[in-house]
Amino acid sequence: MVLTDTINDKKTASMPSLRHQYRTTLGITLDILQTCMDAGVNGILVSRVSQKANLSHNAVVNNCQRLVDAGMVRTVRIKRKYIFTITEKGIKFFYELEKFQDTIKEINIRY
């Protein structure tokens, strides 16, 4: 019985954690800004942001509202559709956030 416990402990110790690593707010913000950057000056529909950033519609709307309030994203409503466009301030923040992400990856810290 002790031998099997030791073998099981070794197996568990060598196996990587299978827990799902959730994104942080900064990670989600970076994904949304990246999507808006990729869309260019024409902007992007909320449904496309949802698909590309892998977020629910409500999560995209809530996070984009935060970015709109901060002046990083502009929103235009055409009939029942919302189109998001990144602003100059959002572009600057996006590049700074990318630099931060690169630095964090270099020193192996999860943010």
Short mmCIF file of C-alpha atoms in Angstrom, two decimals:
data_model
loop_
_atom_site.label_atom_id
_atom_site.label_comp_id
_atom_site.label_asym_id
_atom_site.label_seq_id
_atom_site.Cartn_x
_atom_site.Cartn_y
_atom_site.Cartn_z
CA MET A 1 0.00 0.00 0.00
CA VAL A 2 2.83 2.39 0.82
CA LEU A 3 4.55 1.61 -2.48
CA THR A 4 1.47 2.53 -4.54
CA ASP A 5 1.07 5.77 -2.58
CA THR A 6 4.68 6.67 -3.39
CA ILE A 7 4.18 5.89 -7.10
CA ASN A 8 0.96 7.93 -7.19
CA ASP A 9 2.69 10.86 -5.46
CA LYS A 10 5.48 10.77 -8.06
CA LYS A 11 2.98 10.70 -10.92
CA THR A 12 1.07 13.65 -9.50
CA ALA A 13 4.24 15.60 -8.85
CA SER A 14 5.53 15.16 -12.40
CA MET A 15 2.21 15.90 -14.13
CA PRO A 16 1.51 19.54 -14.92
CA SER A 17 -1.51 21.12 -13.34
CA LEU A 18 -4.62 20.60 -15.43
CA ARG A 19 -6.45 23.53 -13.88
CA HIS A 20 -7.71 26.06 -16.37
CA GLN A 21 -5.75 29.30 -16.26
CA TYR A 22 -8.21 32.17 -16.52
CA ARG A 23 -7.28 35.47 -18.10
CA THR A 24 -6.82 38.51 -15.96
CA THR A 25 -8.57 41.80 -16.61
CA LEU A 26 -5.37 43.07 -18.23
CA GLY A 27 -5.26 40.00 -20.48
CA ILE A 28 -8.87 40.53 -21.55
CA THR A 29 -8.23 44.24 -22.12
CA LEU A 30 -5.21 43.42 -24.26
CA ASP A 31 -7.25 40.94 -26.34
CA ILE A 32 -10.03 43.48 -26.92
CA LEU A 33 -7.59 46.25 -27.85
CA GLN A 34 -5.73 43.85 -30.16
CA THR A 35 -8.99 43.01 -31.90
CA CYS A 36 -9.82 46.69 -32.31
CA MET A 37 -6.30 47.37 -33.62
CA ASP A 38 -6.64 44.57 -36.18
CA ALA A 39 -9.97 46.01 -37.36
CA GLY A 40 -8.40 49.37 -38.22
CA VAL A 41 -10.24 52.64 -38.80
CA ASN A 42 -13.50 50.99 -39.88
CA GLY A 43 -14.04 49.54 -36.43
CA ILE A 44 -15.42 46.15 -35.50
CA LEU A 45 -18.81 44.79 -34.50
CA VAL A 46 -19.28 43.69 -30.92
CA SER A 47 -20.07 40.16 -32.13
CA ARG A 48 -16.70 39.93 -33.92
CA VAL A 49 -14.88 41.22 -30.84
CA SER A 50 -16.68 38.52 -28.88
CA GLN A 51 -15.51 35.83 -31.31
CA LYS A 52 -11.93 37.00 -31.69
CA ALA A 53 -11.37 37.70 -27.99
CA ASN A 54 -13.22 34.51 -27.00
CA LEU A 55 -15.58 36.31 -24.63
CA SER A 56 -19.32 36.35 -24.14
CA HIS A 57 -21.31 39.22 -25.61
CA ASN A 58 -21.99 40.68 -22.15
CA ALA A 59 -18.33 40.45 -21.14
CA VAL A 60 -17.32 42.32 -24.29
CA VAL A 61 -19.93 45.02 -23.76
CA ASN A 62 -18.92 45.50 -20.10
CA ASN A 63 -15.19 45.59 -20.85
CA CYS A 64 -15.63 47.84 -23.87
CA GLN A 65 -17.74 50.22 -21.79
CA ARG A 66 -14.82 50.50 -19.38
CA LEU A 67 -12.53 51.27 -22.31
CA VAL A 68 -15.01 53.81 -23.71
CA ASP A 69 -15.20 55.54 -20.31
CA ALA A 70 -11.38 55.69 -20.26
CA GLY A 71 -11.31 57.19 -23.76
CA MET A 72 -9.43 54.25 -25.31
CA VAL A 73 -12.25 52.99 -27.51
CA ARG A 74 -14.98 54.87 -29.34
CA THR A 75 -18.38 53.32 -29.97
CA VAL A 76 -20.89 54.05 -32.71
CA ARG A 77 -24.38 52.63 -32.80
CA ILE A 78 -25.90 51.98 -36.22
CA LYS A 79 -29.45 50.71 -35.85
CA ARG A 80 -29.05 47.72 -33.52
CA LYS A 81 -25.32 47.23 -34.08
CA TYR A 82 -22.45 48.55 -31.97
CA ILE A 83 -19.15 49.26 -33.71
CA PHE A 84 -15.99 49.78 -31.66
CA THR A 85 -12.99 51.77 -32.90
CA ILE A 86 -9.73 52.22 -31.02
CA THR A 87 -8.67 55.81 -30.27
CA GLU A 88 -5.18 57.33 -30.27
CA LYS A 89 -5.10 56.99 -26.49
CA GLY A 90 -6.10 53.33 -26.83
CA ILE A 91 -3.33 52.70 -29.36
CA LYS A 92 -0.71 54.19 -27.03
CA PHE A 93 -2.03 52.17 -24.11
CA PHE A 94 -2.07 49.01 -26.24
CA TYR A 95 1.62 49.38 -27.11
CA GLU A 96 2.55 50.06 -23.48
CA LEU A 97 0.52 47.04 -22.37
CA GLU A 98 2.31 44.86 -24.94
CA LYS A 99 5.69 46.04 -23.61
CA PHE A 100 4.51 45.24 -20.08
CA GLN A 101 3.36 41.78 -21.19
CA ASP A 102 6.73 41.07 -22.84
CA THR A 103 8.58 42.09 -19.68
CA ILE A 104 6.32 39.94 -17.51
CA LYS A 105 6.88 36.93 -19.78
CA GLU A 106 10.65 37.44 -19.59
CA ILE A 107 10.63 37.13 -15.82
CA ASN A 108 7.98 34.39 -15.88
CA ILE A 109 5.24 36.05 -13.84
CA ARG A 110 1.58 35.39 -14.48
CA TYR A 111 -0.40 38.62 -14.57
#
